[in-house]
Amino acid sequence: MKNLLKQCVNAFEERTGLVTLFIGIARHPVPPGTGWLYVFGSCVLTCLVIQVVTGIALSTRYIASSGSTYAVLQFITHKAVFGNFLRGMHYFGASAMILLIGVHMIQVFLMGCYKYPRELNWITGVLLLFLVVAIGFTGQLLRWDQDAVWATVLAAEMLGRTPFIGKYLARFLLGGKTLGGATLSRFFAFHVFFLATFILVIVAFHLYLVLHDGISAPPVRGQMVNPKTYRAEYDKLLAERGVPFWPDVAWRDAVAAFIVVMTIAALALFVGPPELGGPPNPSLLASDPRPDWYMLWYFAVLAQLPRHMESVFMLGAPLFAIVFLLMVPVWWNKGERHPARRPWAVIAVITIVLSIVGFWIEGSRSPWSPKFDAQPLSAALVGTTAGPVAVGAQLFHDKACEFCHTIDGNGGQRGPDLTYVAHRLTVDDIKIRIADGGGNMPAFAGILTRDEMDDLVAFLESRSVDRHVQQSRAAAPSASAHSASAERTVSESPR
Amino acid sequence: MANDERKSEPREELSPERRAFLTWLSLGLSAIAAAVVGIPVIGFIIGPLLVRDRPEWRKVGQISTFAIGKTVKVSFIDSSPMVWAGVSALTAAWLRRLDAERFEAFAINCAHLGCPVRWLAEAKLFMCPCHGGVYYADGSVAAGPPPRGLFKYPVRVRDGQVEILASAVPIE
């Protein structure tokens, strides 16, 4: 039996040469000292395999028909055997892939691994980053629920800002002039054929380059990359101190890949895939579209931009980011690699990471969005149940003031906090602000009657520290110390 | 024996001109074959760009069902529905009756990035959930990032029915 197997392998090898090729790849020499920081590329590859495998499995049930997909996804999520788990794996696999690409890029950048002769590795990696974000976005749309529908419109509108050809790009994306039957099948084709093919081809090239140019040695302070001498130095290092990739180095990749798979599986099992929203009916408007978490920071950026530079930034920033990242190894392909000798590289990474995290937190809070579900203020908070103050408090809710302004922690955050507005503004100031609007506030002069204005102003004028202190004391005597503290804080600001 | 005979045969040397011709022949035929396959493929994919806008009048309700001065949401089939589109073929507009005969219909899409704006009847404002765009009852910008007012659809009244001219997703 053993002999028969050996004969089969030999015959296969004689006709293909693949066994020798595979052994050569597995045993190719790697510089010494590569540690756990070198496992992130393998982790990304692991995620890709998970995405391909779970994606193929899901495609055996998925139907890209805008009239049926929602029901099919409900079936996959709630009834199909392992359907919920596979959707979860696919979702968290995509999330992990994007996160790990970011970590891999940071590691490669900080350790100067993108320098000669690995410039093309970096460039293909940058292309993969944007392709993976694109395939992630199309994947979000394949959920084909209410949020997916509106996210599609949002993407079309953004593309529509492109000068001259924007309308055509948007129509290309939608598969027509309206969102509907052709849109979903188009996104399905982008997701599983176009983008997936590009990604697989570029990943193959990326891996080929890893083998061709070798894994970079850990950076050493003061050891410069010189394109004229690098190859000879690298070959000498491998000849003298190189270790075989399998199993001396690969075991770490295997351990890391195992952790990645188990983490994704655990998240899929215990957290599960994102629940579907409402049906994909564009005439249902009670939707609050948000991108998936990895694009939430960009959503926040768009919300912060001044109006006059919005279109330029919306289209120019991604373009600039792609070009800049592609040019990194062109501009800095030699010299020092060690991060301790490249402080600007470290500062750049820290700045970018902190900015993204900051915008991400802001995006998850979305303080610029009206709080449509704000409830009318309670009688205890208003302080009375009758008279102009009570009527004004009801108007504060009914006229949507509360959707954008907070009072004692209730309401939206788009506008200023009005908890102590009476300490900041006089009655006349308040009236002028309400009537004329300004900044991000509509003018209510044509909306409110005179009586409504008076009641609303009466309510706002009652929002003072004195009343707050009285209410707090009445509600909980023990809270008086805290209220006094609040009084001190507010009294410091000019009225 | 046969191998010996083959070895003794002179090598067939092609002239440079013939080599050039055969090179161009191979490349040319490949290009034509690629075009025969590729042009219909590309045409099929970019086909939606080649279709002309054909707005369609859609009935949205009896005129008597709309109160003067009120703004309500009306749903209708979009202008280019596919038979398999299901509920995705539906769209909507905010319809405002100005007087006995005149109506205004606003797109539900925020002029900022297309999110669905909501009509707040008490506040007489349209508000967008995405980035906080606000519009007055006449569709003009009240606050927030929208660069222009809400898009409008043409409206007409025929045989007691209010009709909206359904058209492409408003993109500028």
XYZ file of C-alpha atoms in Angstrom:
667
model
C 0.000 0.000 0.000
C 2.791 2.350 0.985
C 4.681 1.451 -2.173
C 1.617 2.060 -4.303
C 1.179 5.502 -2.783
C 4.845 6.265 -3.354
C 4.569 5.160 -6.969
C 1.545 7.420 -7.460
C 3.383 10.393 -5.977
C 6.435 9.699 -8.109
C 4.332 9.409 -11.248
C 2.544 12.657 -10.380
C 5.866 14.357 -9.677
C 7.413 13.126 -12.916
C 4.532 14.596 -14.901
C 4.034 17.863 -12.990
C 7.079 18.713 -10.895
C 4.666 20.138 -8.314
C 5.946 18.062 -5.378
C 9.450 19.475 -5.788
C 8.022 22.935 -6.267
C 5.891 22.665 -3.125
C 8.766 21.296 -1.017
C 10.987 24.079 -2.325
C 8.441 26.685 -1.302
C 7.903 25.130 2.113
C 11.605 24.838 2.816
C 12.718 28.147 1.328
C 15.212 29.890 3.608
C 14.064 32.743 5.797
C 16.260 35.275 7.619
C 16.771 34.537 11.300
C 14.953 36.474 13.995
C 11.543 36.774 12.364
C 9.105 36.588 15.248
C 5.441 37.106 15.994
C 5.332 40.447 14.189
C 5.665 38.532 10.934
C 2.445 36.520 11.281
C -0.065 39.167 10.202
C 0.254 38.458 6.468
C -0.626 34.826 7.134
C -3.529 35.946 9.302
C -4.908 38.024 6.429
C -4.492 35.043 4.105
C -6.369 32.905 6.623
C -9.232 35.400 6.604
C -9.262 35.329 2.810
C -9.576 31.547 2.838
C -12.431 31.803 5.357
C -14.156 34.374 3.130
C -13.795 32.240 0.014
C -14.983 29.051 1.709
C -17.915 30.588 3.602
C -18.780 32.757 0.605
C -18.998 29.752 -1.699
C -21.150 27.951 0.856
C -23.491 30.940 1.254
C -23.759 31.326 -2.525
C -25.331 27.870 -2.741
C -28.427 29.315 -1.045
C -28.214 33.023 -1.860
C -30.409 34.324 -4.680
C -29.462 37.682 -6.171
C -32.970 38.783 -6.978
C -34.099 42.010 -5.379
C -37.616 40.677 -4.884
C -36.543 37.438 -3.163
C -33.203 38.034 -1.513
C -34.600 39.413 1.729
C -36.672 36.266 2.280
C -33.734 34.062 1.304
C -31.484 35.821 3.809
C -34.104 35.380 6.515
C -34.103 31.681 5.672
C -30.301 31.443 5.691
C -30.098 33.329 8.984
C -32.882 31.643 10.903
C -33.610 28.264 9.337
C -30.758 26.895 7.223
C -28.445 24.434 8.959
C -25.341 26.399 10.033
C -26.728 29.370 8.055
C -26.485 31.776 10.971
C -22.994 30.555 11.816
C -21.744 30.851 8.225
C -23.172 34.356 7.845
C -21.438 35.242 11.092
C -18.149 33.733 9.910
C -18.406 35.660 6.641
C -19.195 38.923 8.432
C -16.536 38.638 11.134
C -14.087 37.196 8.604
C -14.461 40.361 6.530
C -14.081 42.536 9.614
C -10.991 40.620 10.750
C -9.515 40.802 7.266
C -9.772 44.578 7.088
C -8.469 44.982 10.635
C -5.537 42.624 10.044
C -4.656 44.246 6.724
C -4.336 47.481 8.675
C -2.111 45.841 11.283
C -0.051 44.112 8.567
C 0.449 47.395 6.730
C 1.507 49.182 9.907
C 4.020 46.430 10.676
C 5.404 46.483 7.136
C 5.603 50.278 7.153
C 7.209 50.650 10.568
C 9.763 47.908 9.892
C 10.587 49.385 6.496
C 9.775 46.114 4.734
C 8.384 48.048 1.761
C 11.838 49.319 0.777
C 13.951 47.852 -2.027
C 13.366 45.241 -3.427
C 9.867 44.831 -2.035
C 8.242 47.963 -3.434
C 5.815 45.943 -5.532
C 4.768 43.956 -2.473
C 3.702 47.197 -0.854
C 1.972 48.447 -4.000
C 0.009 45.215 -4.464
C -0.820 45.336 -0.756
C -2.242 48.850 -1.109
C -4.354 47.722 -4.063
C -5.579 44.793 -1.988
C -6.512 47.113 0.884
C -8.820 49.175 -1.303
C -10.204 46.138 -3.121
C -11.000 44.478 0.213
C -12.782 47.605 1.447
C -14.720 47.655 -1.834
C -15.665 43.989 -1.577
C -16.655 44.562 2.050
C -18.930 47.414 1.019
C -20.566 45.381 -1.756
C -20.994 42.585 0.782
C -22.860 44.944 3.098
C -25.215 45.740 0.225
C -25.826 42.040 -0.468
C -27.669 41.921 2.869
C -30.311 43.761 0.849
C -32.299 45.117 3.708
C -33.449 48.669 4.264
C -30.008 49.905 5.302
C -28.401 48.227 2.288
C -30.835 49.966 -0.036
C -30.053 53.375 1.403
C -26.319 52.675 1.562
C -26.515 51.954 -2.167
C -28.219 55.283 -2.793
C -25.594 56.976 -0.638
C -22.762 55.403 -2.642
C -24.420 56.427 -5.906
C -24.830 59.984 -4.655
C -21.167 60.126 -3.657
C -20.088 58.872 -7.066
C -22.492 61.361 -8.579
C -20.325 64.169 -7.233
C -17.585 63.249 -9.718
C -17.215 66.086 -12.215
C -18.639 65.480 -15.720
C -19.111 61.708 -15.430
C -20.684 61.486 -11.974
C -24.177 60.752 -13.234
C -22.894 57.956 -15.456
C -20.828 56.411 -12.655
C -23.843 56.487 -10.351
C -26.023 54.884 -12.983
C -23.364 52.255 -13.631
C -23.392 51.437 -9.932
C -27.172 51.260 -9.667
C -27.500 49.288 -12.880
C -29.969 51.821 -14.205
C -31.552 55.134 -13.423
C -33.395 53.825 -10.375
C -32.575 51.448 -7.594
C -34.296 48.133 -8.133
C -34.145 44.876 -10.027
C -30.779 45.372 -11.684
C -28.972 46.832 -8.680
C -28.602 43.774 -6.495
C -27.474 41.381 -9.237
C -24.887 43.986 -10.224
C -23.520 44.146 -6.696
C -23.543 40.375 -6.499
C -21.449 40.203 -9.680
C -19.048 42.854 -8.337
C -18.747 41.021 -5.041
C -18.261 37.423 -6.113
C -16.715 37.779 -9.580
C -15.061 41.096 -10.411
C -13.610 42.110 -7.063
C -13.007 38.562 -5.837
C -11.110 37.715 -9.025
C -8.987 40.848 -8.813
C -8.226 40.093 -5.177
C -7.258 36.474 -5.805
C -5.030 37.382 -8.749
C -3.276 40.162 -6.836
C -2.904 37.970 -3.737
C -1.259 35.311 -5.922
C 1.139 37.935 -7.287
C 1.741 39.276 -3.774
C 2.672 35.786 -2.546
C 4.832 35.159 -5.586
C 6.748 38.333 -4.772
C 7.202 37.183 -1.168
C 8.878 34.050 -2.503
C 10.801 35.843 -5.215
C 12.237 38.608 -3.029
C 12.207 36.674 0.222
C 10.907 37.640 3.628
C 12.641 40.774 4.836
C 15.019 40.408 7.734
C 14.126 42.200 10.966
C 15.463 45.765 10.792
C 18.738 46.605 12.491
C 19.532 50.118 13.666
C 21.953 51.810 11.352
C 21.775 49.102 8.694
C 20.800 50.950 5.526
C 19.036 49.553 2.504
C 21.245 50.110 -0.497
C 19.708 48.797 -3.747
C 23.194 48.211 -5.181
C 24.331 45.881 -2.432
C 21.079 44.632 -0.891
C 20.670 41.428 -2.909
C 24.222 40.247 -2.196
C 23.893 41.031 1.518
C 20.516 39.283 1.721
C 21.762 36.175 -0.106
C 24.805 36.049 2.186
C 22.569 36.302 5.251
C 20.376 33.443 4.023
C 23.363 31.295 3.105
C 25.009 31.790 6.492
C 22.098 32.003 8.924
C 18.892 31.315 7.005
C 16.348 28.902 8.484
C 13.783 26.842 6.567
C 10.324 28.393 6.497
C 8.666 25.052 7.296
C 8.454 24.325 10.131
C 10.930 26.668 11.864
C 8.987 29.825 11.046
C 5.650 28.561 9.776
C 4.604 27.200 13.174
C 3.981 30.727 14.402
C 1.820 31.413 11.355
C -0.101 28.213 12.068
C -0.677 29.221 15.696
C -1.758 32.741 14.703
C -4.038 31.398 11.963
C -5.595 29.031 14.491
C -6.283 31.913 16.870
C -7.828 33.928 14.021
C -10.113 31.083 12.956
C -11.177 30.340 16.522
C -11.844 34.013 17.281
C -13.959 34.456 14.163
C -15.819 31.213 14.870
C -16.451 32.253 18.473
C -17.787 35.649 17.382
C -19.984 33.980 14.758
C -21.314 31.558 17.349
C -21.829 33.838 20.334
C -22.453 37.226 18.710
C -23.820 36.147 15.347
C -24.167 38.044 12.090
C -25.764 41.479 11.973
C -29.525 41.115 12.118
C -31.317 42.129 8.957
C -33.082 45.473 9.045
C -36.458 46.197 7.495
C -37.355 44.935 4.009
C -35.592 46.548 1.020
C -38.460 48.857 0.271
C -37.208 52.326 -0.773
C -40.582 53.828 0.076
C -40.096 53.047 3.778
C -38.292 56.056 5.163
C -37.830 55.240 8.839
C -34.266 54.222 8.162
C -31.046 55.433 9.699
C -28.415 54.173 7.270
C -24.948 53.625 8.678
C -21.927 51.989 7.046
C -20.360 48.901 8.584
C -17.911 49.655 11.380
C -14.786 49.889 9.226
C -16.229 52.800 7.221
C -17.855 54.536 10.163
C -14.848 56.823 10.610
C -15.159 58.065 7.018
C -18.884 58.628 7.583
C -17.866 60.863 10.494
C -15.296 62.701 8.378
C -17.953 63.516 5.778
C -20.206 64.890 8.503
C -17.499 67.289 9.742
C -16.547 68.826 6.425
C -17.351 72.419 5.548
C -19.920 72.455 2.774
C -17.716 74.208 0.212
C -15.004 71.544 0.312
C -17.201 68.504 0.708
C -17.283 67.289 -2.900
C -13.588 67.902 -3.355
C -12.742 65.983 -0.206
C -15.255 63.208 -0.809
C -13.649 62.309 -4.117
C -10.180 63.718 -3.655
C -9.314 62.202 -0.276
C -9.626 58.534 -1.288
C -7.783 59.299 -4.514
C -5.052 61.125 -2.618
C -4.802 58.273 -0.107
C -4.382 55.686 -2.867
C -1.786 57.726 -4.755
C 0.118 58.623 -1.584
C 0.247 55.036 -0.349
C 1.286 53.790 -3.784
C 4.082 56.350 -3.893
C 5.490 55.519 -0.427
C 8.010 52.932 -1.714
C 8.825 55.103 -4.716
C 9.821 58.046 -2.536
C 11.447 56.147 0.325
C 12.755 52.858 -1.059
C 16.195 52.956 0.564
C 17.990 53.996 3.734
C 17.128 53.308 7.344
C 14.510 50.645 8.176
C 14.443 50.569 11.961
C 11.447 52.481 13.415
C 13.623 53.921 16.205
C 15.568 55.796 13.523
C 12.430 56.867 11.610
C 10.507 59.030 14.075
C 8.379 60.673 11.372
C 7.169 57.271 10.219
C 6.143 56.435 13.790
C 4.469 59.820 14.258
C 2.601 59.410 10.960
C 1.271 55.997 11.958
C 0.236 57.150 15.435
C -1.474 60.233 13.968
C -3.380 58.239 11.370
C -4.441 55.545 13.839
C -5.557 58.065 16.467
C -7.422 60.095 13.842
C -9.266 57.038 12.572
C -10.095 55.911 16.112
C -11.258 59.416 17.019
C -13.462 59.736 13.959
C -14.696 56.185 14.514
C -15.840 57.054 18.042
C -17.473 60.201 16.705
C -19.130 58.177 13.927
C -20.537 55.675 16.403
C -22.016 58.561 18.426
C -23.165 60.511 15.357
C -23.929 63.680 17.353
C -24.827 65.481 14.100
C -27.834 63.205 13.504
C -31.214 64.291 14.831
C -32.462 62.092 17.663
C -35.834 61.172 16.203
C -36.708 58.852 19.070
C -36.339 61.552 21.748
C -39.267 61.358 24.157
C -41.090 64.412 25.574
C -39.434 65.728 28.730
C -40.918 64.363 31.929
C -42.964 66.545 34.264
C -40.331 66.069 36.949
C -37.697 67.445 34.632
C -39.868 70.288 33.372
C -40.800 71.181 36.942
C -44.470 71.853 36.304
C -47.426 70.322 34.514
C -49.301 73.481 33.637
C -48.709 76.976 32.368
C -46.415 78.352 29.676
C -43.373 76.392 30.895
C -45.180 73.063 30.535
C -46.621 74.039 27.145
C -43.193 75.235 26.059
C -41.630 71.939 27.102
C -44.143 70.066 24.961
C -43.393 72.430 22.061
C -39.695 71.819 22.624
C -40.401 68.218 21.697
C -43.121 68.705 19.073
C -41.233 71.335 17.114
C -38.222 69.018 16.963
C -35.998 71.270 19.102
C -35.307 68.243 21.282
C -34.083 66.221 18.290
C -31.021 68.471 18.134
C -30.705 69.958 21.649
C -30.116 68.262 24.969
C -31.754 69.167 28.254
C -30.489 67.285 31.282
C -29.162 64.512 29.076
C -32.380 64.133 27.052
C -32.369 64.874 23.345
C -29.971 65.182 20.439
C -26.485 66.610 20.385
C -26.380 68.453 17.090
C -27.010 71.831 18.700
C -25.767 73.319 21.979
C -26.822 71.790 25.302
C -29.702 73.901 26.628
C -29.781 72.547 30.169
C -28.706 75.925 31.534
C -29.522 78.086 28.530
C -31.074 80.794 30.719
C -27.621 81.443 32.169
C -26.098 82.007 28.762
C -28.788 83.899 26.882
C -31.294 86.620 27.719
C -34.943 86.293 26.722
C -34.350 88.520 23.719
C -31.308 86.522 22.680
C -33.289 83.298 22.870
C -36.099 84.788 20.785
C -33.688 86.009 18.148
C -31.957 82.635 17.952
C -35.255 80.789 17.575
C -36.741 83.204 15.073
C -33.697 83.695 12.867
C -31.900 80.397 13.255
C -28.331 80.449 12.025
C -25.441 78.074 11.755
C -26.998 74.662 11.781
C -30.360 75.792 13.115
C -33.460 76.465 11.023
C -35.288 79.772 11.413
C -38.566 79.162 13.241
C -40.058 82.613 12.623
C -42.396 81.246 9.973
C -43.122 78.068 11.880
C -44.047 79.184 15.386
C -47.006 81.368 16.290
C -46.444 84.249 18.679
C -47.981 82.290 21.550
C -45.881 79.243 20.776
C -42.772 81.397 20.719
C -43.651 82.878 24.120
C -44.301 79.450 25.643
C -41.121 78.003 24.228
C -39.095 80.938 25.491
C -40.759 80.624 28.903
C -39.653 77.027 29.064
C -36.100 77.800 27.981
C -35.893 80.724 30.381
C -36.757 78.277 33.148
C -33.686 76.202 32.350
C -31.449 77.645 35.005
C -29.200 76.298 37.683
C -31.539 77.552 40.411
C -34.423 75.462 39.156
C -32.094 72.525 38.574
C -30.859 72.701 42.132
C -34.393 72.879 43.499
C -35.470 69.909 41.431
C -32.432 67.913 42.442
C -32.979 68.645 46.122
C -36.632 67.711 45.865
C -35.781 64.485 44.037
C -32.874 63.387 46.206
C -31.519 65.342 49.148
C -28.239 63.521 48.895
C -27.719 64.938 45.413
C -27.557 68.512 46.632
C -23.800 68.503 46.852
C -23.539 67.512 43.200
C -26.007 70.217 42.182
C -24.091 72.847 44.058
C -21.030 71.735 42.202
C -22.928 72.120 38.914
C -24.020 75.572 40.026
C -20.452 76.599 40.645
C -19.386 75.322 37.231
C -22.120 77.130 35.359
C -21.821 80.340 37.310
C -18.282 80.624 36.014
C -19.525 81.042 32.470
C -20.716 84.521 31.494
C -24.398 85.055 31.180
C 15.552 5.035 -37.984
C 12.748 7.547 -38.256
C 14.503 9.798 -35.752
C 17.685 9.664 -37.791
C 15.755 10.686 -40.887
C 14.149 13.581 -38.984
C 17.542 14.736 -37.702
C 18.899 14.802 -41.200
C 16.105 17.052 -42.410
C 17.150 20.678 -42.748
C 15.690 23.138 -40.190
C 12.817 25.130 -41.636
C 13.999 28.697 -41.367
C 11.332 31.349 -41.787
C 12.273 34.606 -43.372
C 12.106 37.715 -41.139
C 9.262 39.082 -43.284
C 7.253 35.898 -42.906
C 7.924 35.849 -39.158
C 6.702 39.424 -38.884
C 3.623 38.590 -40.926
C 2.826 35.543 -38.778
C 3.347 37.572 -35.605
C 0.910 40.243 -36.747
C -1.472 37.578 -38.042
C -1.555 35.863 -34.637
C -1.904 39.100 -32.708
C -4.492 40.476 -35.131
C -6.664 37.358 -35.048
C -6.428 37.290 -31.254
C -7.465 40.939 -31.071
C -10.439 40.369 -33.370
C -11.509 37.310 -31.374
C -11.153 39.276 -28.128
C -13.229 42.113 -29.593
C -15.957 39.724 -30.763
C -16.277 38.441 -27.207
C -15.355 41.603 -25.326
C -17.495 44.258 -27.025
C -20.830 42.565 -26.266
C -19.621 41.849 -22.711
C -18.679 45.470 -22.082
C -21.841 46.656 -23.823
C -23.941 44.402 -21.626
C -22.286 45.670 -18.462
C -22.457 49.357 -19.324
C -25.873 48.941 -20.940
C -27.660 50.906 -18.199
C -25.705 53.990 -19.275
C -27.053 53.724 -22.796
C -30.727 53.622 -21.840
C -32.521 56.979 -22.144
C -34.513 58.450 -19.288
C -38.199 57.733 -19.738
C -40.096 59.322 -16.870
C -43.511 57.791 -16.199
C -46.620 59.377 -14.697
C -47.724 57.426 -11.631
C -51.093 57.783 -9.939
C -50.695 58.403 -6.213
C -54.292 58.919 -5.078
C -57.610 60.707 -5.459
C -57.273 64.465 -5.136
C -59.941 64.478 -2.439
C -57.732 62.413 -0.145
C -55.144 65.177 0.149
C -55.871 68.039 2.538
C -54.812 71.535 1.569
C -51.665 72.612 3.382
C -50.735 69.090 4.452
C -47.631 67.175 3.422
C -47.912 63.396 3.180
C -45.820 60.532 1.910
C -47.037 58.846 -1.244
C -45.611 55.571 -2.522
C -45.552 54.474 -6.142
C -43.718 52.211 -8.569
C -40.517 53.791 -9.846
C -40.037 54.696 -13.478
C -38.051 51.640 -14.536
C -39.320 48.633 -12.597
C -38.049 45.140 -13.364
C -40.544 42.323 -13.050
C -38.431 40.586 -10.417
C -37.753 43.731 -8.370
C -40.473 43.118 -5.775
C -40.712 45.830 -3.130
C -37.422 47.292 -4.355
C -39.314 48.815 -7.286
C -41.275 51.020 -4.922
C -40.299 54.572 -4.269
C -41.952 57.515 -2.580
C -42.313 61.284 -2.561
C -43.472 63.902 -0.091
C -46.613 65.387 -1.603
C -47.809 68.789 -0.441
C -51.150 70.196 -1.487
C -50.827 73.955 -1.930
C -54.442 74.796 -2.855
C -57.392 73.317 -4.690
C -55.437 72.399 -7.806
C -51.761 72.829 -7.104
C -49.398 70.288 -5.580
C -45.690 70.054 -4.912
C -43.883 66.707 -4.785
C -40.471 66.503 -3.150
C -37.988 63.679 -3.557
C -37.485 61.624 -0.422
C -33.739 61.790 -0.989
C -31.696 64.314 0.908
C -29.882 66.583 -1.544
C -26.721 65.979 0.469
C -26.107 62.238 0.037
C -29.490 60.773 -0.795
C -30.594 59.500 2.634
C -34.350 59.330 3.260
C -35.634 62.601 4.702
C -38.548 62.547 7.150
C -41.360 65.067 7.352
C -42.000 66.336 10.853
C -45.535 67.642 10.585
C -45.583 69.518 13.890
C -42.273 71.214 13.240
C -43.055 71.720 9.545
C -39.544 70.596 8.681
C -37.920 67.828 6.684
C -34.996 66.243 8.508
C -32.352 63.841 7.323
C -31.132 61.100 9.704
C -27.662 60.768 8.183
C -25.892 64.096 8.554
C -28.667 66.285 9.949
C -29.763 68.134 6.812
C -32.940 70.173 7.453
C -35.396 71.633 4.945
C -38.395 73.929 5.272
C -41.851 72.864 4.140
C -41.222 74.320 0.674
C -38.139 72.119 0.269
C -35.591 74.894 0.675
C -32.526 74.286 2.850
C -33.029 75.248 6.489
C -29.808 73.911 7.992
C -27.052 71.363 7.682
C -24.901 70.203 4.792
C -27.337 69.933 1.819
C -25.978 72.024 -1.048
C -29.466 72.691 -2.444
C -33.119 72.224 -1.674
C -35.049 68.997 -2.089
C -35.493 67.840 -5.659
C -39.015 68.195 -7.004
C -41.087 65.940 -9.249
C -43.641 67.380 -11.661
C -47.217 66.803 -10.456
C -50.515 66.929 -12.369
C -54.144 66.150 -11.710
C -55.945 63.989 -14.266
C -59.501 62.744 -13.883
C -59.454 63.460 -10.191
C -56.218 61.544 -9.720
C -52.991 63.128 -8.560
C -50.090 61.930 -10.702
C -46.344 62.284 -10.147
C -43.792 62.102 -12.930
C -41.557 59.334 -11.602
C -37.993 59.591 -12.850
C -34.392 58.680 -12.065
C -32.910 58.793 -8.573
C -32.039 62.492 -8.228
C -28.277 62.752 -8.617
C -26.440 65.930 -9.472
